PDB file of C-alpha atoms in Angstrom:
ATOM      1  CA  MET A 897     -29.094   2.936   7.808  1.00 54.00           C
ATOM      2  CA  TRP A 898     -26.213   0.421   7.600  1.00 60.00           C
ATOM      3  CA  LEU A 899     -24.213   2.707   5.876  1.00 62.00           C
ATOM      4  CA  HIS A 900     -24.926   5.602   8.539  1.00 65.00           C
ATOM      5  CA  ILE A 901     -23.870   2.922  11.264  1.00 63.00           C
ATOM      6  CA  LEU A 902     -20.720   1.851   9.665  1.00 67.00           C
ATOM      7  CA  ILE A 903     -19.152   5.355   8.504  1.00 69.00           C
ATOM      8  CA  THR A 904     -18.202   6.491  12.008  1.00 80.00           C
ATOM      9  CA  PRO A 905     -14.914   8.561  13.107  1.00 82.00           C
ATOM     10  CA  LYS A 906     -13.584   5.329  14.700  1.00 86.00           C
ATOM     11  CA  VAL A 907     -14.139   3.244  11.479  1.00 83.00           C
ATOM     12  CA  LEU A 908     -12.748   6.262   9.412  1.00 85.00           C
ATOM     13  CA  GLY A 909      -9.483   6.003  11.694  1.00 89.00           C
ATOM     14  CA  ARG A 910      -9.056   2.688  11.117  1.00 90.00           C
ATOM     15  CA  ILE A 911      -9.622   2.410   7.357  1.00 89.00           C
ATOM     16  CA  SER A 912      -7.010   5.094   7.330  1.00 91.00           C
ATOM     17  CA  VAL A 913      -4.496   3.375   9.027  1.00 93.00           C
ATOM     18  CA  LEU A 914      -5.098   0.440   7.092  1.00 93.00           C
ATOM     19  CA  VAL A 915      -4.490   2.513   4.098  1.00 93.00           C
ATOM     20  CA  VAL A 916      -1.404   3.694   5.147  1.00 94.00           C
ATOM     21  CA  ASP A 917       0.077   0.268   6.186  1.00 94.00           C
ATOM     22  CA  VAL A 918      -0.785  -0.919   2.667  1.00 94.00           C
ATOM     23  CA  LEU A 919       1.057   2.007   1.010  1.00 94.00           C
ATOM     24  CA  LEU A 920       4.253   1.568   3.332  1.00 94.00           C
ATOM     25  CA  PHE A 921       4.215  -2.126   2.392  1.00 93.00           C
ATOM     26  CA  TYR A 922       3.989  -0.949  -1.098  1.00 92.00           C
ATOM     27  CA  VAL A 923       6.659   1.094  -0.962  1.00 91.00           C
ATOM     28  CA  ARG A 924       9.301  -1.198   0.944  1.00 90.00           C
ATOM     29  CA  ILE A 925       8.361  -3.999  -2.009  1.00 88.00           C
ATOM     30  CA  ASN A 926       9.351  -1.324  -4.903  1.00 85.00           C
ATOM     31  CA  VAL A 927      12.317  -0.651  -2.941  1.00 84.00           C
ATOM     32  CA  ALA A 928      13.212  -4.388  -2.444  1.00 83.00           C
ATOM     33  CA  ILE A 929      12.801  -4.704  -6.169  1.00 76.00           C
ATOM     34  CA  LEU A 930      15.016  -1.726  -6.998  1.00 77.00           C
ATOM     35  CA  ARG A 931      17.698  -2.985  -4.666  1.00 76.00           C
ATOM     36  CA  VAL A 932      17.980  -6.350  -6.766  1.00 67.00           C
ATOM     37  CA  PRO A 933      21.302  -6.433  -8.652  1.00 62.00           C
ATOM     38  CA  ASN A 934      19.825  -7.280 -11.709  1.00 58.00           C
ATOM     39  CA  GLN A 935      18.940  -3.870 -13.218  1.00 58.00           C
ATOM     40  CA  HIS A 936      17.313  -5.500 -16.267  1.00 60.00           C
ATOM     41  CA  ASP A 937      14.702  -7.391 -14.300  1.00 59.00           C
ATOM     42  CA  SER A 938      13.803  -4.490 -11.621  1.00 53.00           C
ATOM     43  CA  ASN A 939      13.172  -2.004 -14.531  1.00 59.00           C
ATOM     44  CA  LYS A 940      10.418  -4.743 -16.007  1.00 62.00           C
ATOM     45  CA  LEU A 941       8.901  -5.418 -12.666  1.00 59.00           C
ATOM     46  CA  PHE A 942       8.933  -1.524 -11.771  1.00 58.00           C
ATOM     47  CA  ARG A 943       7.290  -0.703 -14.952  1.00 57.00           C
ATOM     48  CA  LEU A 944       4.246  -3.040 -14.368  1.00 53.00           C
TER      49      LEU A 944
END
């Protein structure tokens, strides 16, 4: 019963928004790493 109550359009909408925010944050981190002047270190971090 709990799962049926928790899984509603509003909850799914909030989850989707959170997922999008996390993905955008991850992309920003990758872009910041790629912009580091030291290419060698940035490549190591990007491969992880």
